[in-house]
């Protein structure tokens, strides 16, 4: 069965790999980008593009209401290409704002549109120090300081907004991404190929109940049993070249 899906962040690394998977599965996708130049790229992938900024609450609400989505997918980030270390200091602050204020705006838009399910991107390396591997029930690092404190604070805000929203909220705690569009072909553990990340979001459209899911290649830092058992996810998924 196909659903109407509103994909926020369609032109990002995961969004560009997710759209073909959603379309191939029979879903109707409206995808957002902040950049008008990327609209045709989204159309070529099979989505209906809409140019809107997540901080434009009114514009975002209008776009979501027009799309009438049953499901909203949050893949928004604000990070430099290749995670350029020279630019990460400022990017961490911007990204935390996306996770907090941007997520709140997206949830309000989803509510106005009548969406019943929200799937959101989070990270799998925000756990508090302690014994590993970490399961989803382990606490996040709320006592972190400096740049990590800003990042984890944004993650905590995002996850709270999603899991307290008046719809089914699913948080995908992704590992470090690698593969097409990420700027790297390797990543430190917990690592995750971008296609496998997108695949988890595809599965979460129809599977999984309220809560968080660790999504990464098998590693010693986090457990991914919940994603495997409840979503049917596996780390080996790749789009055909």
One Martini backbone bead per residue (centre of mass of N, CA, C, O) as a GRO file, in nm:
protein
  241
    1UNK     BB    1   0.095   0.037   0.024
    2UNK     BB    2   0.053   0.366  -0.042
    3UNK     BB    3   0.193   0.682   0.060
    4UNK     BB    4   0.192   0.998   0.189
    5UNK     BB    5   0.502   1.186   0.175
    6UNK     BB    6   0.700   1.398   0.392
    7UNK     BB    7   1.026   1.515   0.302
    8UNK     BB    8   1.262   1.643   0.512
    9UNK     BB    9   1.548   1.660   0.330
   10UNK     BB   10   1.579   1.557   0.018
   11UNK     BB   11   1.889   1.682  -0.055
   12UNK     BB   12   2.030   1.498   0.113
   13UNK     BB   13   2.207   1.220   0.158
   14UNK     BB   14   1.957   1.049   0.238
   15UNK     BB   15   1.726   1.164   0.065
   16UNK     BB   16   1.847   1.080  -0.219
   17UNK     BB   17   1.827   0.763  -0.136
   18UNK     BB   18   1.521   0.748  -0.044
   19UNK     BB   19   1.332   0.823  -0.274
   20UNK     BB   20   1.362   0.567  -0.457
   21UNK     BB   21   1.257   0.372  -0.240
   22UNK     BB   22   0.975   0.494  -0.206
   23UNK     BB   23   0.883   0.484  -0.501
   24UNK     BB   24   0.928   0.174  -0.545
   25UNK     BB   25   0.706   0.122  -0.302
   26UNK     BB   26   0.454   0.336  -0.387
   27UNK     BB   27   0.513   0.622  -0.302
   28UNK     BB   28   0.423   0.961  -0.227
   29UNK     BB   29   0.653   1.238  -0.281
   30UNK     BB   30   0.740   1.509  -0.074
   31UNK     BB   31   1.021   1.737  -0.113
   32UNK     BB   32   1.264   1.920   0.054
   33UNK     BB   33   1.422   2.250   0.000
   34UNK     BB   34   1.621   2.548   0.013
   35UNK     BB   35   1.711   2.501  -0.295
   36UNK     BB   36   1.610   2.569  -0.609
   37UNK     BB   37   1.838   2.406  -0.770
   38UNK     BB   38   1.723   2.115  -0.638
   39UNK     BB   39   1.438   2.055  -0.750
   40UNK     BB   40   1.498   1.886  -1.010
   41UNK     BB   41   1.640   1.657  -0.869
   42UNK     BB   42   1.391   1.559  -0.713
   43UNK     BB   43   1.215   1.506  -0.962
   44UNK     BB   44   1.408   1.292  -1.092
   45UNK     BB   45   1.366   1.092  -0.840
   46UNK     BB   46   1.020   1.127  -0.789
   47UNK     BB   47   0.956   1.401  -0.663
   48UNK     BB   48   0.787   1.663  -0.508
   49UNK     BB   49   0.887   1.977  -0.495
   50UNK     BB   50   0.986   2.199  -0.213
   51UNK     BB   51   1.054   2.535  -0.123
   52UNK     BB   52   1.185   2.533   0.215
   53UNK     BB   53   1.217   2.650   0.543
   54UNK     BB   54   1.212   2.533   0.868
   55UNK     BB   55   1.199   2.843   0.988
   56UNK     BB   56   0.933   2.861   0.813
   57UNK     BB   57   0.652   2.790   0.956
   58UNK     BB   58   0.433   2.878   0.752
   59UNK     BB   59   0.551   2.747   0.495
   60UNK     BB   60   0.564   2.459   0.607
   61UNK     BB   61   0.269   2.424   0.670
   62UNK     BB   62   0.160   2.473   0.384
   63UNK     BB   63   0.315   2.242   0.247
   64UNK     BB   64   0.198   2.010   0.416
   65UNK     BB   65  -0.104   2.057   0.369
   66UNK     BB   66  -0.087   2.024   0.056
   67UNK     BB   67   0.030   1.719   0.072
   68UNK     BB   68  -0.119   1.526   0.272
   69UNK     BB   69   0.025   1.354   0.488
   70UNK     BB   70   0.072   1.048   0.664
   71UNK     BB   71   0.390   1.093   0.644
   72UNK     BB   72   0.685   1.199   0.824
   73UNK     BB   73   1.025   1.292   0.727
   74UNK     BB   74   1.332   1.355   0.915
   75UNK     BB   75   1.641   1.480   0.728
   76UNK     BB   76   1.756   1.725   0.881
   77UNK     BB   77   2.043   1.934   0.816
   78UNK     BB   78   2.359   2.144   0.902
   79UNK     BB   79   2.624   2.049   0.707
   80UNK     BB   80   2.924   2.015   0.582
   81UNK     BB   81   3.105   1.901   0.348
   82UNK     BB   82   3.269   1.634   0.486
   83UNK     BB   83   3.295   1.762   0.766
   84UNK     BB   84   3.448   2.022   0.790
   85UNK     BB   85   3.647   2.122   1.047
   86UNK     BB   86   3.647   2.438   0.986
   87UNK     BB   87   3.300   2.431   1.001
   88UNK     BB   88   3.185   2.278   1.262
   89UNK     BB   89   3.141   2.485   1.483
   90UNK     BB   90   2.898   2.634   1.345
   91UNK     BB   91   2.733   2.379   1.261
   92UNK     BB   92   2.653   2.274   1.538
   93UNK     BB   93   2.462   2.506   1.602
   94UNK     BB   94   2.274   2.485   1.358
   95UNK     BB   95   2.194   2.185   1.402
   96UNK     BB   96   2.063   2.224   1.679
   97UNK     BB   97   1.839   2.407   1.573
   98UNK     BB   98   1.709   2.204   1.387
   99UNK     BB   99   1.644   1.993   1.616
  100UNK     BB  100   1.464   2.192   1.763
  101UNK     BB  101   1.307   2.416   1.604
  102UNK     BB  102   1.263   2.253   1.343
  103UNK     BB  103   1.106   2.018   1.474
  104UNK     BB  104   0.874   2.185   1.584
  105UNK     BB  105   0.776   2.289   1.309
  106UNK     BB  106   0.727   2.009   1.180
  107UNK     BB  107   0.515   1.910   1.382
  108UNK     BB  108   0.309   2.131   1.331
  109UNK     BB  109   0.276   2.060   1.032
  110UNK     BB  110   0.187   1.766   1.074
  111UNK     BB  111  -0.063   1.828   1.238
  112UNK     BB  112  -0.207   2.008   1.023
  113UNK     BB  113  -0.198   1.757   0.806
  114UNK     BB  114  -0.261   1.471   0.965
  115UNK     BB  115  -0.039   1.310   1.061
  116UNK     BB  116   0.054   0.970   1.205
  117UNK     BB  117   0.373   0.979   1.126
  118UNK     BB  118   0.716   0.998   1.266
  119UNK     BB  119   1.045   1.028   1.117
  120UNK     BB  120   1.377   1.049   1.272
  121UNK     BB  121   1.691   1.185   1.281
  122UNK     BB  122   1.971   1.057   1.451
  123UNK     BB  123   2.218   0.950   1.695
  124UNK     BB  124   2.465   0.684   1.816
  125UNK     BB  125   2.684   0.902   1.986
  126UNK     BB  126   2.504   1.016   2.268
  127UNK     BB  127   2.601   0.857   2.494
  128UNK     BB  128   2.677   0.789   2.795
  129UNK     BB  129   2.907   0.701   2.988
  130UNK     BB  130   2.986   0.345   2.969
  131UNK     BB  131   2.880   0.057   2.910
  132UNK     BB  132   2.935  -0.171   2.647
  133UNK     BB  133   2.679  -0.182   2.468
  134UNK     BB  134   2.432   0.029   2.355
  135UNK     BB  135   2.109   0.084   2.429
  136UNK     BB  136   1.812   0.261   2.397
  137UNK     BB  137   1.787   0.276   2.729
  138UNK     BB  138   2.018   0.446   2.746
  139UNK     BB  139   2.167   0.724   2.833
  140UNK     BB  140   2.227   1.034   2.758
  141UNK     BB  141   2.472   1.307   2.732
  142UNK     BB  142   2.373   1.562   2.934
  143UNK     BB  143   2.683   1.640   3.052
  144UNK     BB  144   2.796   1.762   2.821
  145UNK     BB  145   3.049   1.957   2.660
  146UNK     BB  146   3.065   2.183   2.440
  147UNK     BB  147   3.017   2.062   2.135
  148UNK     BB  148   2.882   1.807   2.243
  149UNK     BB  149   2.667   1.949   2.411
  150UNK     BB  150   2.521   2.078   2.170
  151UNK     BB  151   2.454   1.819   2.016
  152UNK     BB  152   2.309   1.660   2.241
  153UNK     BB  153   2.097   1.875   2.299
  154UNK     BB  154   1.964   1.850   2.020
  155UNK     BB  155   1.891   1.550   2.040
  156UNK     BB  156   1.715   1.562   2.291
  157UNK     BB  157   1.508   1.754   2.170
  158UNK     BB  158   1.421   1.592   1.926
  159UNK     BB  159   1.328   1.334   2.074
  160UNK     BB  160   1.119   1.468   2.251
  161UNK     BB  161   0.939   1.585   2.033
  162UNK     BB  162   0.875   1.317   1.886
  163UNK     BB  163   0.779   1.138   2.145
  164UNK     BB  164   0.549   1.380   2.217
  165UNK     BB  165   0.388   1.352   1.983
  166UNK     BB  166   0.052   1.321   1.828
  167UNK     BB  167   0.216   1.057   1.726
  168UNK     BB  168   0.402   0.839   1.575
  169UNK     BB  169   0.737   0.800   1.705
  170UNK     BB  170   1.050   0.774   1.520
  171UNK     BB  171   1.389   0.699   1.608
  172UNK     BB  172   1.697   0.725   1.424
  173UNK     BB  173   2.010   0.599   1.528
  174UNK     BB  174   2.274   0.687   1.361
  175UNK     BB  175   2.553   0.636   1.226
  176UNK     BB  176   2.830   0.690   1.060
  177UNK     BB  177   2.850   0.813   0.752
  178UNK     BB  178   2.869   0.648   0.426
  179UNK     BB  179   2.903   0.729   0.093
  180UNK     BB  180   2.702   0.863  -0.113
  181UNK     BB  181   2.720   1.214  -0.038
  182UNK     BB  182   2.930   1.221   0.227
  183UNK     BB  183   3.261   1.229   0.149
  184UNK     BB  184   3.284   0.911   0.224
  185UNK     BB  185   3.404   0.550   0.245
  186UNK     BB  186   3.440   0.593   0.557
  187UNK     BB  187   3.392   0.496   0.912
  188UNK     BB  188   3.344   0.519   1.227
  189UNK     BB  189   3.249   0.374   1.497
  190UNK     BB  190   2.945   0.381   1.424
  191UNK     BB  191   2.861   0.256   1.113
  192UNK     BB  192   2.694   0.382   0.794
  193UNK     BB  193   2.533   0.334   0.521
  194UNK     BB  194   2.329   0.541   0.345
  195UNK     BB  195   2.136   0.318   0.234
  196UNK     BB  196   2.077   0.187   0.512
  197UNK     BB  197   1.951   0.439   0.631
  198UNK     BB  198   1.718   0.469   0.429
  199UNK     BB  199   1.597   0.187   0.476
  200UNK     BB  200   1.500   0.237   0.764
  201UNK     BB  201   1.291   0.451   0.682
  202UNK     BB  202   1.124   0.274   0.500
  203UNK     BB  203   1.044   0.064   0.718
  204UNK     BB  204   0.915   0.284   0.920
  205UNK     BB  205   0.654   0.338   0.763
  206UNK     BB  206   0.532   0.029   0.865
  207UNK     BB  207   0.733  -0.006   1.106
  208UNK     BB  208   0.716   0.021   1.421
  209UNK     BB  209   0.718   0.166   1.723
  210UNK     BB  210   0.745   0.364   1.958
  211UNK     BB  211   1.076   0.503   1.930
  212UNK     BB  212   1.407   0.386   1.944
  213UNK     BB  213   1.683   0.321   1.693
  214UNK     BB  214   1.952   0.143   1.622
  215UNK     BB  215   2.174   0.227   1.328
  216UNK     BB  216   2.421  -0.017   1.235
  217UNK     BB  217   2.685  -0.168   1.216
  218UNK     BB  218   2.843  -0.404   1.350
  219UNK     BB  219   2.940  -0.343   1.698
  220UNK     BB  220   3.074  -0.239   2.027
  221UNK     BB  221   2.877   0.023   2.099
  222UNK     BB  222   2.606  -0.096   1.968
  223UNK     BB  223   2.281  -0.207   1.947
  224UNK     BB  224   2.059  -0.365   1.670
  225UNK     BB  225   1.817  -0.558   1.744
  226UNK     BB  226   1.565  -0.381   1.727
  227UNK     BB  227   1.580  -0.316   1.422
  228UNK     BB  228   1.577  -0.611   1.329
  229UNK     BB  229   1.310  -0.709   1.476
  230UNK     BB  230   1.102  -0.456   1.412
  231UNK     BB  231   1.201  -0.362   1.105
  232UNK     BB  232   1.399  -0.557   0.933
  233UNK     BB  233   1.689  -0.469   0.953
  234UNK     BB  234   1.997  -0.430   0.752
  235UNK     BB  235   2.340  -0.347   0.679
  236UNK     BB  236   2.362  -0.455   0.355
  237UNK     BB  237   2.224  -0.238   0.215
  238UNK     BB  238   2.198  -0.155  -0.146
  239UNK     BB  239   2.205   0.025  -0.408
  240UNK     BB  240   2.215   0.018  -0.720
  241UNK     BB  241   2.447   0.138  -0.960
   0.00000   0.00000   0.00000
